[in-house]
Amino acid sequence: MTTATASTTPSNTVLVPLKLNAFALTPATCSSTNSYSIAPITQPNYTFLRLHDNLIVPDVLDHVDLHQVAPANLNSRLTDLGSGQVHQNRIGVYIHWTLPPVYRAGSAAAPTDSGSIDSGQANRKLSQGYPSASAAGPSFGASTDYTVPDFRPVPNRWLVIRHINTTTMVPAGVNVPQFQSWIVESDRLRNINDSDMQNADLEVDVSPSTNPLLFDPTNGTVVEGQAEAFIGKSTPTASWTEATASSGQHINLTVMTSSNPLFADYQPHNSNVFSFVDNFGYTTSAGQTAYLTQASCDYQVIGWHASADQDPFTTDPSVPAPAQANRLNDLQMALKSGGTDSAVAWLNSNTATRVLCHATMYDVAYNAAKAPSTVKADAAGHLLQQKQSIAVGVTPLDALMAYCRAHENVDSSSIATLEQDLLRIQTLLLTGESDDVDALQAAADESYEQAFSKIDGGTVWHFHQEANPGASPTESQMASMTALNLNQGLYDNAARETASQRWQLFAQWWLYVSGFGQNVSNSTYTGKITNIAQRLSDLTSTTGRQAELATNMQNATSAITNSSTNQQPQKGTADRFYQRKDPTILFGNIQAGFESDFNDPTQVRLQDQVVTPPTGTPVSGWDSLPTVLNSIVPKLPTALQSSAQALAMEFYQLRTANNITSAVSPQVIPWFHNETTRNETRGRDMWQNTQPWMPLFIEYEAVYGFNEDIGKAGVTDQRTVSGRVILLPQAASTLSKTIQQIFQNTNASDLENIYGMPASEQANLLNNIGSVEFASSGMTSLTTDLLTLHQGGQHVKPTVRLTNSAPIVVQAATNAASAINFTTPLMQAMDTQTTLTPYGSSVAVNANAPPMKLVTHGQLMFTKLNVVDKFGQAISAINPAPVNYGAAIPTISPCLSDTYFPGTVGDVDPATSTARANCVISQADNASCPFVNLPPAINQPARLNAAFVTKSNGNWTTCSEWMNPIWGWIVVNFAEQGLQLFLADGTFYREVRFGGSSGTETTAKWLPYDPPSTLPNTSQLDFLIQQLANKTYLSAFVDMILQSTLSNQVAAPDSYAAFSSAIIGKPLALVNIGYSLELAGAENTNWSTVNTQGPDVHLLQPDGSQFTTGAAGAYTFPVKIGDVDRTFDGLVGYFNTAASASTSDLNLSSIYTYYPSSAAPQTGDPRVSISASPSNFPLFTPYYSSCGKAGDPITDPANHMQVFGTIMDPFLPVHAYSVILPNKPLKLPNWIVEQGLKNINAFWKIGPLLVADDVPSTYDPVRALKSDSVDLSLVTAPAAQDPTQLPPKIALPLNAPVASASGADAKYRYLQPYVVEMPDLATGAVATTTTEYNVFGISGDAASGADAVQARLPDGPYTAVEGYAQVVRVGGDS
């Protein structure tokens, strides 16, 4: 190992390291014995952007065709299949440099609430190093829109230097110098008709691209020239100058210029842009072109921006330049070893500087006759075919765990433990510091939500007051808040419908121009377009529905604000809509397509940190370098020449033979070179005779069968779906970083003692993750295929979005559809809703079954699954060779997570040898399951609404945040075996207890308290009391409560101990809850014109209204309310609503509960076991609230709710569970619970009891029982306190309540009834009598005194008393 010497060369150029990869393409790489393939070059065909002759297609990029690609003479990438001649110019070394994250991230302003323009975005971009053009005004008269993502210009000049070891050349002695170099102009625009393009290889010498220079919205032929445009040009450095290059056309090049997501990383798409082909051609003495067949060489690439204005370290003079440290942060960069004095000084400065990118690769051993000794793609392909290491899950983590489960007995021991470790981490991440069964179940419920995409649900408003927090709003304000939210909900629906109508306008344009609108007349198109345009006008015109709703909201806001209560409406986020995600597919034993540290801040250096060689002539074999550099370096901008010279000399100094792995400060080893101090030993800038393998994307095809019909005889409802998905970079490293953060944010003792993960286990887990190579991505186009839509393809759009500009109409697009009355305003109305394209006739579908699936529930079988890397190497999980007619379709059996596993026939344990997957095609063994079972899902955004509701004017309405939804409380009276019922505010109402001639008796209302001054509506409670008066009903009700108490041992919160009701246990709340299933938009439409048949079963009625439950032709979805196995769920039971509103609102004759009779139920037992059968779950049909038109009434979504009268634990939420949506919890607000609990108290009838000391014979109004005096103080009065304010005591044989955590300070008090005469106010004579109560303390002496021990009463006389004993807390509020 050698240590580099120090340098003192000053510089301010920022040197950005890039990863360089080198791939050797030779005929040997196309051997038919390989476990991988070389993909033919498939490039975007921009001919299909042309708007005439029905040329446009959903995606200008076809799938890679691997049907017949080996040997080399059958592969069009290496051989001209027409002539049989080898493409000699394509055989050689392909080098590709990976752009850092700074050039891949766009900048866009967030939309403002009011839709106004964020004018500060322009200056923000300039201060972050964007060029002045990024702040320019909109083009072609468009309005300003800073929400358009703006990407930085990429370096557009690249110097490629090749050093060749002349002693390794075959043939030897030919005229090939030690050094050759080329300049790549990445942004050079070329046309197929250019003179220098006549002999160009269009698949290797240039890259297809669109031509932004042609764009002029007024030009009717703007699209025609796009198919003739290419970019990229390489020129030998000796014959290139910037001056001559500037005579050609150049474009503003970003990673998104061509709108091709593969452009920056897929080498066949960026030749001579971000890659270079070295075919080792040379000129013989006879003037002929010949090619080396063997050579060992080293490569260096240096890149820069031709214009300083486009350099990210240039700050426009109109804004202040930030400190370099801030600029680095903006650019996702960090200065490597930036602690020296000079580095710190530079970081604090804001001096103008430039960027120079650089990358190297050493010892590339090229041999045209054979492949490199190590071909990673071959090893990966072999593993994929042998082990089928593919998993399907909800998320990458879910798929990884499925992969681990399937391979724990066949792969390394690290796999066997990784799943368990991941489970522990998942629980830790979701549940905090608890690992009991309930925490695990709660974690699973929360994890279930990850299976769904979250879609914005709009806005909801709440009360907020600054000056007087806690003050209640007035009735008028609450009414205004209700109106505000009703209008806001419709306004949000209007916004979503507007977007939908804009897309439908585009869909009609697309079907017509593409010709995919098979057999559709122009008049039909015109009629549809007219209807869409009218609906858009109804929604968006100045007198339309959105304007009306906005005015209504403004009026409601003003009504709330203009009040002395200081209430203000505060905006919040409404509940989201959800849609089940497409499955995630994961490939094991496949490394990530990007470096593991790709997303880390890019480690840059300054020129004085470059490793420099000793002075003197370079060693033999490199000795011509100084002379070469004298001719190369002046080609660069003057400001960059010294840095380029230093990098080229560093290229020499760090050659493999020198083995330099450390440097003396201020020199710093570049990031991708081996470095001792940071344990970098991978040799990432050394080829090591190893062909790189950098997986980039997946292409798949699969057969989907609706209702699990795949393979059944006579069944035609099968669909072929396909897609291309880009692999997520660094799935393993991202997971590793997430886990590291969890470890850092969790108490070390908890990690060790609670989760069993000491430091050693943490290290093992991170090592295990690092040792498992995998790549994953979601199958993002599956659902859209089932909706007869194309997603993700590159296609022509009738509007374009330029930097800082709102969408601009392409005149040629308008002209193409003028026959069906498309105009420029109609085209503008499409706005940005042009991403998805309708099927039309572009996809063959079965003629005998509806092609569009409103709901997914079926099985999926892969028929093609290819992984393609950045150089076009491909591995196939399924043999891509053509299948003979009638032969079985080849497929795979992926590892399936629980969500996608179809179960086993007869629910047999999958581990047993007789188990067979429950597939539509019988399997021969228990290891085979080629079908991915897709769970039920609504294929459009939906949400399960849950709200507390109350009856108002005969209709159910949702409760606002200031409304109490409770209509009663229930407390079990264990002393008298009965139930006490209280009003919502905790006021005692009545008691029903066992006894009496009928088996039960019901007390008079309100006793022992006086009736409230204003009698509330107690009708619903009265109906329940009528049912409870039946002994069997009461017995079942009490038994249900007791079972729930024993089953659910979740403790009440500590704050509950402050209430006297804590002494007797938790009361239960009676609350009405409404549930509804809401769609975010109207029902989806079939967009196939091959088969226009609509669905057999619908989500909505033809007019868009909601189906009644159980209606023919309607989808219904069961929802389970509550769950006995989840102790964090508070449901005890519920009632359905009554069929007739003339009596009780609820059908009290049946109680749906998880606590049925443990024995044979008695006749009249009202309990229905929810768990007994899914048929007991309530069924829901979805609804959609159309916003209507201006002038239409404001509808209340509560009208769509199914209401249930629930009996619930007031401290726990009630959950609604559904397979189609995430779980929905609903919990009582704390203030409502506290309001009731502070008034609820326990008391029961006692007596007659014989006492020696009589109670006062007359009623004392001063000692009257008051309903708001539950916790009256019973302690001895201090001297300063008036003893007369304390209740007198009487001697009753009652022990004090048993001490407990919440009742240790509890005592009894006695309530004595008196008959009180009520005089006539006019005459003074007695008009009537009533019962009133006085409050007395109870002396503890009589409870267990000596007289009691002697089994005799004290001396008489005696008095028989009868009243109520009440439990109170000592020292409570009075």
Short mmCIF file of N, CA and C in Angstrom, two decimals, residues 559-663:
data_model
loop_
_atom_site.label_atom_id
_atom_site.label_comp_id
_atom_site.label_asym_id
_atom_site.label_seq_id
_atom_site.Cartn_x
_atom_site.Cartn_y
_atom_site.Cartn_z
N ALA A 559 -70.16 33.98 9.51
CA ALA A 559 -71.13 33.83 10.59
C ALA A 559 -70.48 33.28 11.85
N ILE A 560 -69.48 32.45 11.69
CA ILE A 560 -68.78 31.89 12.84
C ILE A 560 -67.86 32.94 13.45
N THR A 561 -67.17 33.66 12.60
CA THR A 561 -66.14 34.60 13.05
C THR A 561 -66.75 35.82 13.72
N ASN A 562 -67.85 36.33 13.19
CA ASN A 562 -68.45 37.55 13.71
C ASN A 562 -69.26 37.26 14.97
N SER A 563 -68.55 36.98 16.05
CA SER A 563 -69.23 36.62 17.30
C SER A 563 -68.35 37.02 18.46
N SER A 564 -68.99 37.27 19.61
CA SER A 564 -68.24 37.66 20.79
C SER A 564 -67.56 36.48 21.47
N THR A 565 -67.79 35.26 21.00
CA THR A 565 -67.18 34.09 21.64
C THR A 565 -65.77 33.82 21.14
N ASN A 566 -65.28 34.65 20.23
CA ASN A 566 -63.90 34.51 19.72
C ASN A 566 -63.66 33.18 19.02
N GLN A 567 -64.71 32.58 18.48
CA GLN A 567 -64.54 31.34 17.74
C GLN A 567 -64.02 31.63 16.35
N GLN A 568 -63.13 30.76 15.88
CA GLN A 568 -62.60 30.86 14.53
C GLN A 568 -62.66 29.49 13.89
N PRO A 569 -63.04 29.41 12.62
CA PRO A 569 -62.97 28.11 11.93
C PRO A 569 -61.52 27.79 11.59
N GLN A 570 -61.11 26.61 11.91
CA GLN A 570 -59.73 26.19 11.64
C GLN A 570 -59.75 24.99 10.70
N LYS A 571 -58.93 25.07 9.67
CA LYS A 571 -58.91 24.04 8.64
C LYS A 571 -58.17 22.81 9.13
N GLY A 572 -58.72 21.64 8.83
CA GLY A 572 -58.08 20.38 9.13
C GLY A 572 -58.17 19.45 7.94
N THR A 573 -57.58 18.29 8.08
CA THR A 573 -57.57 17.31 6.99
C THR A 573 -58.69 16.31 7.17
N ALA A 574 -59.53 16.16 6.18
CA ALA A 574 -60.61 15.18 6.25
C ALA A 574 -60.04 13.77 6.14
N ASP A 575 -60.83 12.80 6.54
CA ASP A 575 -60.40 11.41 6.44
C ASP A 575 -60.02 11.09 4.99
N ARG A 576 -58.95 10.37 4.84
CA ARG A 576 -58.47 10.04 3.50
C ARG A 576 -59.36 8.98 2.85
N PHE A 577 -59.32 8.98 1.54
CA PHE A 577 -59.82 7.85 0.78
C PHE A 577 -58.66 6.86 0.62
N TYR A 578 -59.02 5.61 0.37
CA TYR A 578 -58.00 4.57 0.23
C TYR A 578 -58.30 3.72 -1.00
N GLN A 579 -57.24 3.18 -1.56
CA GLN A 579 -57.38 2.19 -2.62
C GLN A 579 -56.27 1.17 -2.45
N ARG A 580 -56.64 -0.10 -2.53
CA ARG A 580 -55.65 -1.15 -2.30
C ARG A 580 -54.53 -1.04 -3.32
N LYS A 581 -53.31 -1.11 -2.82
CA LYS A 581 -52.14 -1.04 -3.69
C LYS A 581 -52.03 -2.31 -4.53
N ASP A 582 -51.38 -2.16 -5.67
CA ASP A 582 -51.01 -3.33 -6.44
C ASP A 582 -49.92 -4.08 -5.67
N PRO A 583 -49.81 -5.40 -5.90
CA PRO A 583 -48.80 -6.17 -5.15
C PRO A 583 -47.39 -5.67 -5.42
N THR A 584 -46.52 -5.92 -4.46
CA THR A 584 -45.09 -5.64 -4.59
C THR A 584 -44.39 -6.96 -4.92
N ILE A 585 -43.56 -6.94 -5.92
CA ILE A 585 -42.80 -8.13 -6.28
C ILE A 585 -41.34 -7.92 -5.88
N LEU A 586 -40.78 -8.92 -5.26
CA LEU A 586 -39.41 -8.85 -4.75
C LEU A 586 -38.59 -10.00 -5.31
N PHE A 587 -37.38 -9.69 -5.73
CA PHE A 587 -36.45 -10.69 -6.25
C PHE A 587 -35.31 -10.85 -5.25
N GLY A 588 -35.17 -12.05 -4.73
CA GLY A 588 -34.03 -12.34 -3.87
C GLY A 588 -32.82 -12.73 -4.68
N ASN A 589 -31.65 -12.63 -4.05
CA ASN A 589 -30.38 -12.97 -4.71
C ASN A 589 -30.12 -12.08 -5.92
N ILE A 590 -30.70 -10.90 -5.92
CA ILE A 590 -30.45 -9.93 -6.99
C ILE A 590 -30.03 -8.63 -6.34
N GLN A 591 -28.86 -8.17 -6.68
CA GLN A 591 -28.36 -6.95 -6.08
C GLN A 591 -29.13 -5.75 -6.60
N ALA A 592 -29.07 -4.67 -5.85
CA ALA A 592 -29.75 -3.45 -6.25
C ALA A 592 -29.11 -2.86 -7.50
N GLY A 593 -29.92 -2.14 -8.27
CA GLY A 593 -29.42 -1.57 -9.51
C GLY A 593 -28.60 -0.31 -9.33
N PHE A 594 -28.52 0.18 -8.11
CA PHE A 594 -27.72 1.37 -7.81
C PHE A 594 -26.79 1.03 -6.65
N GLU A 595 -25.77 1.86 -6.49
CA GLU A 595 -24.86 1.65 -5.37
C GLU A 595 -25.62 1.81 -4.04
N SER A 596 -25.17 1.07 -3.04
CA SER A 596 -25.88 1.08 -1.75
C SER A 596 -25.87 2.46 -1.10
N ASP A 597 -24.90 3.30 -1.43
CA ASP A 597 -24.83 4.64 -0.84
C ASP A 597 -25.32 5.72 -1.81
N PHE A 598 -26.07 5.30 -2.80
CA PHE A 598 -26.50 6.25 -3.84
C PHE A 598 -27.30 7.41 -3.26
N ASN A 599 -28.17 7.13 -2.31
CA ASN A 599 -29.02 8.18 -1.75
C ASN A 599 -28.35 8.99 -0.66
N ASP A 600 -27.15 8.61 -0.26
CA ASP A 600 -26.43 9.40 0.73
C ASP A 600 -25.96 10.70 0.10
N PRO A 601 -25.68 11.71 0.92
CA PRO A 601 -25.11 12.94 0.35
C PRO A 601 -23.85 12.63 -0.46
N THR A 602 -23.78 13.18 -1.66
CA THR A 602 -22.63 12.93 -2.53
C THR A 602 -21.38 13.56 -1.92
N GLN A 603 -20.33 12.75 -1.77
CA GLN A 603 -19.11 13.21 -1.10
C GLN A 603 -18.18 13.89 -2.11
N VAL A 604 -18.20 15.21 -2.11
CA VAL A 604 -17.43 15.99 -3.08
C VAL A 604 -16.10 16.42 -2.45
N ARG A 605 -15.21 16.89 -3.31
CA ARG A 605 -13.90 17.39 -2.87
C ARG A 605 -13.60 18.71 -3.56
N LEU A 606 -12.55 19.36 -3.08
CA LEU A 606 -12.00 20.53 -3.73
C LEU A 606 -10.69 20.14 -4.41
N GLN A 607 -10.20 21.00 -5.29
CA GLN A 607 -9.01 20.62 -6.05
C GLN A 607 -7.80 20.36 -5.15
N ASP A 608 -7.68 21.12 -4.06
CA ASP A 608 -6.51 20.90 -3.22
C ASP A 608 -6.60 19.59 -2.42
N GLN A 609 -7.71 18.89 -2.56
CA GLN A 609 -7.86 17.58 -1.92
C GLN A 609 -7.57 16.43 -2.89
N VAL A 610 -7.25 16.76 -4.14
CA VAL A 610 -6.98 15.72 -5.14
C VAL A 610 -5.65 15.04 -4.83
N VAL A 611 -5.63 13.73 -5.01
CA VAL A 611 -4.40 12.97 -4.79
C VAL A 611 -3.47 13.19 -5.99
N THR A 612 -2.27 13.72 -5.75
CA THR A 612 -1.36 14.05 -6.84
C THR A 612 -0.13 13.16 -6.81
N PRO A 613 0.39 12.84 -7.98
CA PRO A 613 1.60 12.00 -8.04
C PRO A 613 2.85 12.82 -7.75
N PRO A 614 3.95 12.15 -7.46
CA PRO A 614 5.22 12.88 -7.30
C PRO A 614 5.59 13.56 -8.61
N THR A 615 6.38 14.59 -8.53
CA THR A 615 6.83 15.27 -9.75
C THR A 615 7.74 14.34 -10.53
N GLY A 616 7.78 14.56 -11.81
CA GLY A 616 8.62 13.73 -12.66
C GLY A 616 7.80 13.06 -13.73
N THR A 617 8.47 12.37 -14.63
CA THR A 617 7.82 11.70 -15.75
C THR A 617 7.08 10.47 -15.26
N PRO A 618 5.81 10.23 -15.69
CA PRO A 618 5.09 9.03 -15.30
C PRO A 618 5.83 7.77 -15.74
N VAL A 619 5.47 6.67 -15.11
CA VAL A 619 6.12 5.40 -15.38
C VAL A 619 5.81 4.96 -16.80
N SER A 620 6.58 3.98 -17.24
CA SER A 620 6.38 3.43 -18.58
C SER A 620 4.97 2.91 -18.72
N GLY A 621 4.42 3.16 -19.88
CA GLY A 621 3.04 2.79 -20.13
C GLY A 621 2.09 3.95 -19.89
N TRP A 622 2.50 4.92 -19.10
CA TRP A 622 1.71 6.13 -18.83
C TRP A 622 2.51 7.38 -19.20
N ASP A 623 3.67 7.17 -19.77
CA ASP A 623 4.61 8.27 -19.93
C ASP A 623 4.15 9.35 -20.91
N SER A 624 3.21 9.01 -21.78
CA SER A 624 2.75 10.04 -22.73
C SER A 624 1.65 10.91 -22.15
N LEU A 625 1.24 10.66 -20.90
CA LEU A 625 0.10 11.39 -20.32
C LEU A 625 0.31 12.91 -20.30
N PRO A 626 1.47 13.42 -19.83
CA PRO A 626 1.62 14.89 -19.81
C PRO A 626 1.44 15.52 -21.18
N THR A 627 1.99 14.88 -22.20
CA THR A 627 1.86 15.43 -23.56
C THR A 627 0.41 15.41 -24.00
N VAL A 628 -0.28 14.31 -23.71
CA VAL A 628 -1.70 14.20 -24.10
C VAL A 628 -2.52 15.27 -23.41
N LEU A 629 -2.26 15.47 -22.11
CA LEU A 629 -3.04 16.46 -21.37
C LEU A 629 -2.82 17.86 -21.90
N ASN A 630 -1.65 18.12 -22.43
CA ASN A 630 -1.38 19.45 -22.99
C ASN A 630 -2.31 19.76 -24.15
N SER A 631 -2.78 18.71 -24.82
CA SER A 631 -3.69 18.93 -25.95
C SER A 631 -5.15 18.78 -25.55
N ILE A 632 -5.40 18.07 -24.46
CA ILE A 632 -6.79 17.82 -24.05
C ILE A 632 -7.32 18.94 -23.16
N VAL A 633 -6.58 19.30 -22.13
CA VAL A 633 -7.09 20.21 -21.09
C VAL A 633 -7.53 21.55 -21.64
N PRO A 634 -6.82 22.13 -22.63
CA PRO A 634 -7.28 23.42 -23.16
C PRO A 634 -8.67 23.37 -23.80
N LYS A 635 -9.19 22.18 -24.05
CA LYS A 635 -10.54 22.07 -24.62
C LYS A 635 -11.61 22.47 -23.60
N LEU A 636 -11.28 22.44 -22.33
CA LEU A 636 -12.24 22.74 -21.27
C LEU A 636 -12.30 24.24 -21.01
N PRO A 637 -13.36 24.72 -20.38
CA PRO A 637 -13.41 26.13 -19.98
C PRO A 637 -12.20 26.47 -19.10
N THR A 638 -11.72 27.68 -19.24
CA THR A 638 -10.51 28.09 -18.52
C THR A 638 -10.63 27.86 -17.02
N ALA A 639 -11.79 28.15 -16.46
CA ALA A 639 -11.97 28.03 -15.01
C ALA A 639 -11.85 26.59 -14.52
N LEU A 640 -11.95 25.63 -15.42
CA LEU A 640 -11.94 24.23 -15.01
C LEU A 640 -10.66 23.51 -15.40
N GLN A 641 -9.78 24.16 -16.11
CA GLN A 641 -8.63 23.46 -16.69
C GLN A 641 -7.67 22.92 -15.62
N SER A 642 -7.37 23.70 -14.61
CA SER A 642 -6.42 23.22 -13.61
C SER A 642 -6.99 22.03 -12.84
N SER A 643 -8.29 22.05 -12.57
CA SER A 643 -8.91 20.93 -11.86
C SER A 643 -8.94 19.69 -12.74
N ALA A 644 -9.22 19.87 -14.03
CA ALA A 644 -9.22 18.73 -14.94
C ALA A 644 -7.82 18.13 -15.03
N GLN A 645 -6.80 18.99 -15.09
CA GLN A 645 -5.42 18.51 -15.12
C GLN A 645 -5.12 17.70 -13.86
N ALA A 646 -5.55 18.19 -12.70
CA ALA A 646 -5.30 17.49 -11.44
C ALA A 646 -6.00 16.14 -11.41
N LEU A 647 -7.24 16.09 -11.90
CA LEU A 647 -7.98 14.82 -11.90
C LEU A 647 -7.34 13.80 -12.82
N ALA A 648 -6.85 14.27 -13.97
CA ALA A 648 -6.19 13.34 -14.89
C ALA A 648 -4.91 12.78 -14.28
N MET A 649 -4.17 13.60 -13.56
CA MET A 649 -2.97 13.09 -12.90
C MET A 649 -3.33 12.17 -11.73
N GLU A 650 -4.44 12.44 -11.08
CA GLU A 650 -4.91 11.53 -10.02
C GLU A 650 -5.30 10.19 -10.63
N PHE A 651 -5.87 10.21 -11.82
CA PHE A 651 -6.20 8.99 -12.56
C PHE A 651 -4.95 8.11 -12.71
N TYR A 652 -3.87 8.74 -13.01
CA TYR A 652 -2.59 8.03 -13.11
C TYR A 652 -2.10 7.56 -11.74
N GLN A 653 -2.16 8.42 -10.75
CA GLN A 653 -1.60 8.10 -9.45
C GLN A 653 -2.35 6.94 -8.76
N LEU A 654 -3.66 6.86 -8.95
CA LEU A 654 -4.46 5.84 -8.26
C LEU A 654 -4.60 4.55 -9.07
N ARG A 655 -3.77 4.38 -10.11
CA ARG A 655 -3.84 3.15 -10.91
C ARG A 655 -3.65 1.94 -10.00
N THR A 656 -4.13 0.82 -10.42
CA THR A 656 -4.15 -0.39 -9.59
C THR A 656 -2.77 -0.75 -9.08
N ALA A 657 -1.75 -0.59 -9.92
CA ALA A 657 -0.40 -1.00 -9.51
C ALA A 657 0.09 -0.24 -8.29
N ASN A 658 -0.39 0.97 -8.08
CA ASN A 658 0.07 1.78 -6.96
C ASN A 658 -0.58 1.37 -5.64
N ASN A 659 -1.78 0.81 -5.69
CA ASN A 659 -2.48 0.34 -4.49
C ASN A 659 -2.55 1.41 -3.40
N ILE A 660 -2.94 2.60 -3.76
CA ILE A 660 -3.06 3.70 -2.81
C ILE A 660 -4.44 3.65 -2.17
N THR A 661 -4.48 3.56 -0.84
CA THR A 661 -5.75 3.50 -0.13
C THR A 661 -5.84 4.52 1.00
N SER A 662 -4.88 5.44 1.08
CA SER A 662 -4.96 6.52 2.06
C SER A 662 -4.16 7.69 1.53
N ALA A 663 -4.37 8.85 2.13
CA ALA A 663 -3.70 10.06 1.65
C ALA A 663 -3.37 10.95 2.84
#
